[in-house]
Amino acid sequence: MKSARIRVLIAVTIAIAAIAGFISIHGSGASNKKDVTLITHDSFVMSPALVKEFDKSTGYTLHLLTAGDAGSMTNKLILTRNAPIADAVFGIDNTLSGEASANHLIAGSLTPTDFGDVCFNYDKLWFTNHHLTPPASVADLTKPAYKSLTVVENPATSSTGLSFLAVTVAKFGTPGWSNYWKQLKTNGVKVDDGWEAAYYTDFSGSSGKGAYPIVLSYATSPADEVRSNGQSQTASILDGCFKQTEYAGVLQGAKNPQGARAVINFLLSHTFQNTFPSTMYMYPITNDGAVPHDWITYAPNPTVTYGDNLDFNHDRAQWLATWAALFG
Amino acid sequence: MLRGRRYLANVMAGFYSKLHAHLWSLPALFFIGLFCYFPLARVISLGFGHHWLGLFWNKQSLSISWFTIWQAALSTTIVLALAIPSAYVFYRVKFAGSRFLSAAITVPFVLPSIVVAIAIKTLWSNGGIFAVIMANVFMNYGFATRVIGVRWQATDSGVEEAAQLDGANGWQRYFWISARELAPAIKNSALLVFLYCTTNFGLMLVLGGGGLHSLETSIYSATSQILDLPRAAIYAFLQCLISLGVLMVLRSGFGQQFSFGYQRNRRALSLSDAPVTIFALLTSLLVVVLPIASLIRHSILAPAGWQLWRANSSLSFGLGHAAMNSTRNAGISLLIALVIGLYVVNSNNSLLLGLFRFPSGISNVAIGLGFLVTFSSGFFPLRSSWLVTPIAQSIVLIPLVIQIVAPAHNSLAHEYSDVAASDGLDGWNFWWWIKRPLLRQSLVTAIGYVVVVSVGEFSAANFLTYGDQATLPTALYQLLNKPGVINYQMALAASVLLIAFTATVMFLVEL
C-alpha cells in the first residue's frame, strides 16, 4: 500500500520548516539597527525616565534584560557567547571579571562603573528586643548565640555570595575556610540564590520583615533603613567586608556594538553616576558623582576588608566545588 | 561459493527493497537523529572526559541518584495505594457525577509543573520533601487511577457479581479475584509514575527550595550556576540510565494509558461500596481539590495580582508577551508532532516506532542541555532562533501523539485495510476518507494533550529560552524568584488562568 501523497506532504512540510528555521536563524541579524539591549543582574535599576533620556539623546532604543544574579548572568553569557543575547553588559564585578575575560565575553575591556563594600548587616531593633549583643566580626557568626539568625547568598549564583566566600578564604586560609562554613551550616545559616531574596524577603530589618536578623549585604544598606526617629534600624558588621567593583562592557559579537558603546558612555555620564548611591547603594566610580550625606552618618567604611588580592579566575571553580560539597 | 554469492544477492535484494521502503522514512529518521539522538550523544560524550570516573562514582552523584530514586519510589507507593480503590470507584461504580469526577482527577497530570509547584507552595510555603511528594501524588494520582480503572472496566463483570454476593468489602474481594487481569495495568502505572516522579524538574526546583537536589535539578545547577558541563553531562547520563531501566521493564503496554474508558461495565452504587466510595472521594478531595482550592483562595485574597496585563518591572517584558510566545511555540510543536507522529503511526514501521517512542522516557532537562551544547554554535546555530524551544518540545510530543493514536489506529488497520485494498483506494485517500474520521476522537485527544503539554513544558524551555523568548512557565518561575509581593501575586493569578485553560481543553477533549 503506497501513501505517496501523504509522504510528499510530509516532505514539503519538513522542507518549509527547515527553510523557515534557517531564515529565522540567519535573518535575525537584520533586526532594527537602532535597538540596543543591555543585560544586567537583577539588582540593576534604571528608571523609565532615564531610559527615555538615553533614547532621546542617542537615537537608539534601549531594551533592558535582567538575567538573575551576577554569577548566573555571567554563566548565561558564556553559554550563549556564540550568539549573544544582548549588546552590552552591566554588573560583572571583580570576582567574575577574570571569568569573563577568560571566556572572551567582552569586546575590548571592561569599564569600571561603581564600587562598594560587601558586609553583613544586622537588625539593631531585633537585637535590642532579644537582649543580645550583635556580632562584631564574621568570626562571631558561628557562635551558638547566633544560631539560625544569618542569611547569606549562594556564592555560585550571587556575586555578593562569592565576595563573602572570598572573605572567608582570605581570612581563615585553607582548609580553615571550609571548616568555618561547616560551622556556619551547623549554626543554621540560610542560603538564598540572590541578594534580593536574602535582603528583601528573609532579612528582618528590611521592608520584607523576614525571620533572619543578620544578612549578607552592603556597608551602605543601613542608610536606606532610616526610620522616622532619624535612626537606621540596621548597622554593618565592619570586620570581614569585601571591596567590590562593578564593570560594564560591550559583548563580543554584539549586533549593535556602537549602540552598546553609547550605553556604557551613558552609564558613566554624570546623570547616571549620580543614581548609583540612591538606587543601587554603590559608590559612583567618577569623582564628580555625588555621595549622599546620610552615608557618612549611617554607612561608615569597613574597618577590615579581605580577599581583593585573590586570584578568582584560577581558584573560583575549586572554591565553589568545595562549597557545593558542603551545601549541595 | 556460488551458493554464497546467491545468498549475498538475496540479502542485497532484500536490503534494497527494505531501503526503498525506508527511503520515505528518511526525513523522519533525520529529524529524530538530529534533534534527539545526536544532542543526547553530545551530552553523554561531554561527560566522559578524563575525569569521568571521579564524577560518576563519588558521594555527591550517588547521593543525588539515591535521593531521586527514593523520593520517586515513595511517591509511587502512595499513588498506588490511593489509586487502586479510586479506580474501582471511578471506573466500575455508577453514581451522579462519576464521569465528570473521573475526568477531573486526571487534569493535574497535564498541568504545568510550575503551576503545580505554586499551588502546593500555597499550602507549604517553605517547600521541602513533604511538599515534593505531595506534588508528585497530586500530579500522578488521577493518571494511575485511569490506567488501572480502564483496565478494570474491561474485566469480566460476571466475576464482579460473584464477588457482590459476598456483601461487605466487596471491592477488596473483587480486587483479588481480578488481580491477575489488573496486574499488568498496576505494573505499568507504577513504572510510569515512578518515571514521571524522577523527572519532576519544575516541582523539585521550586519546592526543593535549593535544599533538595534530584538528578534533573543538579543538571540544571551544574550548568547555570557553576558552569561545569562535564558534571551536568554525568548527571544527565545517570538520569538516562534510570529512564532506560524503567523503559526496559515496561516494554509492552505503552500507550494503553490514554485509551478511552468504555462506559459499560459500571454498576449502581450499593451500600457495600459506601466505604470505598467515601475513601475515593475523600482522597480526590484532599489530593486534587485541596491544592487547587488553596491556590484559587490565595489568588482571590490578592486581587492586585490579577492585573496581569501590567508591565512588570521585574520581568522586563509582560506576561502577555510570554503567553504569545507560548502560543506560537505550541502551534509549531503541534504541527511537527502531528505530521511526524501520524506518519510514524501510519508507517507501522517498528524501527521508527521504537526510535520515536524512546524520548518519552528521557528527561526534558537532558534534551534541553543537549540542545544547548549542540546547537549553540557550529554548523547549525539553532539556539539563537526562537524555533529551538518548539523543536525541543516536539521531541517529547511526538511520542505522545504516537501513544494516543497508535492503539486506535492499530485496531482499525486490520479491520479495514482489506476493504480498502479491494476498493482500490490508495494510501492517502484511504487515510483521509477512511481512517481519519474513525480516528477523529483520538486525533482530537492528541491535539488537546499536545497543546496542553507544550504550553506547560518547563524543563527544556528553561534551558533554551533567554530574555524576551520566555514562555509562560519560565516567566512564572522568574516571577517566583523575584522579591516583592506583587510578583508572587501575579504568579498566583496566572497559575489560576493556566489551570482553567488546561481543564477546559481536557474537558473539551474528554467529555
Coordinates of C-alpha atoms in Angstrom, one line a residue, chain A residues 108-322:
Chain A
G108 CA 37.8 45.5 24.3
S109 CA 38.0 45.8 28.0
L110 CA 35.6 46.1 31.0
T111 CA 34.9 49.6 32.2
P112 CA 34.5 50.1 36.0
T113 CA 31.2 51.9 36.8
D114 CA 30.8 51.7 40.6
F115 CA 32.1 50.2 43.8
G116 CA 31.0 49.3 47.3
D117 CA 31.7 47.1 50.3
V118 CA 30.0 43.7 50.8
C119 CA 29.4 43.5 54.6
F120 CA 27.0 41.8 56.9
N121 CA 24.1 43.9 58.2
Y122 CA 22.2 43.2 61.4
D123 CA 18.8 44.3 62.6
K124 CA 19.5 46.6 65.6
L125 CA 15.9 46.5 66.7
W126 CA 15.8 42.7 66.8
F127 CA 19.0 42.5 68.9
T128 CA 17.7 45.1 71.3
N129 CA 14.3 43.3 71.7
H130 CA 16.1 40.0 72.3
H131 CA 18.7 41.5 74.7
L132 CA 21.5 40.1 72.6
T133 CA 24.8 41.7 71.7
P134 CA 25.2 41.9 67.9
P135 CA 28.1 40.1 66.3
A136 CA 31.2 42.3 65.8
S137 CA 33.1 40.2 63.2
V138 CA 32.2 37.5 60.7
A139 CA 34.1 35.1 63.0
D140 CA 31.2 35.5 65.6
L141 CA 28.6 34.1 63.2
T142 CA 29.4 30.5 64.1
K143 CA 28.8 31.1 67.8
P144 CA 25.8 29.2 69.3
A145 CA 24.3 32.6 70.5
Y146 CA 23.6 33.5 66.8
K147 CA 22.2 30.1 65.8
S148 CA 19.7 30.3 62.9
L149 CA 19.9 34.1 62.6
T150 CA 22.0 34.5 59.5
V151 CA 21.0 34.5 55.8
V152 CA 23.7 34.6 53.1
E153 CA 23.7 34.4 49.3
N154 CA 24.8 31.4 47.3
P155 CA 28.4 32.0 46.1
A156 CA 27.6 30.0 42.9
T157 CA 24.9 32.3 41.8
S158 CA 25.4 35.6 43.5
S159 CA 28.4 38.0 43.4
T160 CA 27.7 39.1 47.0
G161 CA 27.8 35.4 48.0
L162 CA 31.1 34.9 46.1
S163 CA 32.5 38.0 47.8
F164 CA 31.9 36.6 51.2
L165 CA 33.3 33.2 50.2
A166 CA 36.5 35.2 49.2
V167 CA 36.5 36.9 52.6
T168 CA 36.4 33.6 54.4
V169 CA 39.2 32.1 52.1
A170 CA 41.4 35.2 52.8
K171 CA 40.6 35.4 56.5
F172 CA 40.7 31.8 57.5
G173 CA 43.0 30.3 54.9
T174 CA 42.8 26.7 53.5
P175 CA 41.4 24.5 54.9
G176 CA 40.2 26.8 57.7
W177 CA 37.6 28.4 55.5
S178 CA 35.8 25.2 54.7
N179 CA 35.7 24.4 58.5
Y180 CA 34.2 27.9 59.0
W181 CA 31.4 27.1 56.5
K182 CA 30.8 23.7 58.2
Q183 CA 30.3 25.5 61.5
L184 CA 28.1 28.1 59.8
K185 CA 25.9 25.3 58.4
T186 CA 25.7 23.6 61.8
N187 CA 24.7 27.0 63.2
G188 CA 21.7 27.1 60.9
V189 CA 22.8 29.6 58.2
K190 CA 20.2 30.0 55.4
V191 CA 21.5 30.2 51.8
D192 CA 19.4 32.2 49.2
D193 CA 20.1 32.3 45.5
G194 CA 20.3 36.0 45.2
W195 CA 20.8 39.2 47.2
E196 CA 17.2 40.5 46.5
A197 CA 15.6 37.4 48.1
A198 CA 18.0 37.4 51.1
Y199 CA 17.7 41.1 51.8
Y200 CA 14.1 41.9 50.9
T201 CA 12.4 38.6 51.8
D202 CA 14.4 36.9 54.6
F203 CA 16.1 39.9 56.4
S204 CA 14.1 41.1 59.4
G205 CA 15.4 44.7 59.1
S206 CA 14.1 45.5 55.6
S207 CA 10.6 46.0 54.2
G208 CA 10.2 42.3 53.9
K209 CA 10.3 41.8 57.7
G210 CA 11.7 38.3 57.3
A211 CA 12.9 35.9 60.0
Y212 CA 16.6 36.5 59.9
P213 CA 18.2 39.4 61.7
I214 CA 21.6 39.1 60.0
V215 CA 22.0 39.3 56.3
L216 CA 24.9 39.5 53.8
S217 CA 24.5 42.9 52.1
Y218 CA 26.4 46.1 51.7
A219 CA 28.1 48.6 54.0
T220 CA 25.8 51.3 52.6
S221 CA 22.5 49.4 53.1
P222 CA 21.8 50.8 56.6
A223 CA 21.5 54.3 55.1
D224 CA 18.3 53.0 53.3
E225 CA 16.7 51.8 56.6
V226 CA 16.5 55.1 58.4
R227 CA 13.2 55.2 60.3
S228 CA 11.1 58.2 61.5
N229 CA 13.2 58.6 64.6
G230 CA 16.2 59.5 62.5
Q231 CA 18.0 56.3 63.3
S232 CA 18.8 53.5 61.0
Q233 CA 17.2 50.2 62.0
T234 CA 20.3 48.3 60.8
A235 CA 24.1 48.5 61.0
S236 CA 27.0 46.8 59.4
I237 CA 29.5 44.3 60.8
L238 CA 32.6 46.1 59.8
D239 CA 35.2 43.4 60.3
G240 CA 35.0 41.0 57.4
C241 CA 34.0 43.0 54.3
F242 CA 34.9 42.7 50.7
K243 CA 35.7 45.6 48.3
Q244 CA 33.6 45.0 45.2
T245 CA 33.9 46.9 41.9
E246 CA 31.3 46.5 39.2
Y247 CA 32.0 46.8 35.4
A248 CA 30.2 47.3 32.1
G249 CA 31.3 46.2 28.7
V250 CA 30.5 45.6 25.0
L251 CA 29.7 42.0 24.4
Q252 CA 31.9 40.1 21.8
G253 CA 29.7 39.5 18.8
A254 CA 27.1 42.2 19.7
K255 CA 24.7 43.0 16.9
N256 CA 24.9 46.7 17.7
P257 CA 28.4 47.5 19.1
Q258 CA 28.0 51.3 18.6
G259 CA 24.8 51.3 20.5
A260 CA 26.5 49.2 23.2
R261 CA 29.3 51.8 23.4
A262 CA 26.7 54.5 23.8
V263 CA 25.0 52.6 26.7
I264 CA 28.3 52.4 28.5
N265 CA 29.1 56.1 28.0
F266 CA 25.6 56.8 29.4
L267 CA 26.3 54.6 32.5
L268 CA 29.5 56.8 33.0
S269 CA 27.6 60.0 32.5
H270 CA 27.1 62.5 35.4
T271 CA 23.3 61.9 35.3
F272 CA 23.6 58.2 35.7
Q273 CA 26.5 58.1 38.0
N274 CA 24.5 60.2 40.5
T275 CA 21.8 57.5 40.7
F276 CA 24.2 54.7 41.9
P277 CA 24.0 55.6 45.6
S278 CA 20.3 56.1 45.8
T279 CA 19.1 53.2 43.7
M280 CA 21.9 50.6 43.9
Y281 CA 23.7 51.6 47.1
M282 CA 27.0 51.7 45.4
Y283 CA 29.6 54.5 45.1
P284 CA 29.9 56.2 41.7
I285 CA 33.2 55.5 40.0
T286 CA 33.6 59.0 38.7
N287 CA 34.8 61.6 41.2
D288 CA 32.1 64.1 40.4
G289 CA 29.3 61.6 41.3
A290 CA 27.5 62.8 44.5
V291 CA 27.6 60.7 47.6
P292 CA 24.6 61.2 49.9
H293 CA 25.3 62.9 53.2
D294 CA 23.5 60.0 55.0
W295 CA 26.3 57.7 54.2
I296 CA 28.7 59.5 56.4
T297 CA 26.3 59.0 59.3
Y298 CA 24.8 55.6 58.7
A299 CA 27.3 53.8 56.4
P300 CA 30.8 54.1 57.9
N301 CA 33.5 52.4 55.8
P302 CA 34.6 49.0 56.8
T303 CA 37.4 48.6 59.2
V304 CA 38.8 45.4 57.7
T305 CA 38.3 44.1 54.1
Y306 CA 39.6 40.8 52.8
G307 CA 40.0 39.0 49.6
D308 CA 40.6 41.6 46.9
N309 CA 44.0 40.2 46.1
L310 CA 42.8 36.6 45.5
D311 CA 43.0 35.0 42.0
F312 CA 39.3 34.4 41.4
N313 CA 39.7 33.1 37.9
H314 CA 42.2 30.5 38.9
D315 CA 40.6 29.3 42.2
R316 CA 36.8 30.1 41.9
A317 CA 35.9 26.7 40.5
Q318 CA 37.7 24.9 43.2
W319 CA 36.2 27.1 46.0
L320 CA 32.7 26.5 44.6
A321 CA 33.2 22.8 44.3
T322 CA 34.4 22.6 47.9

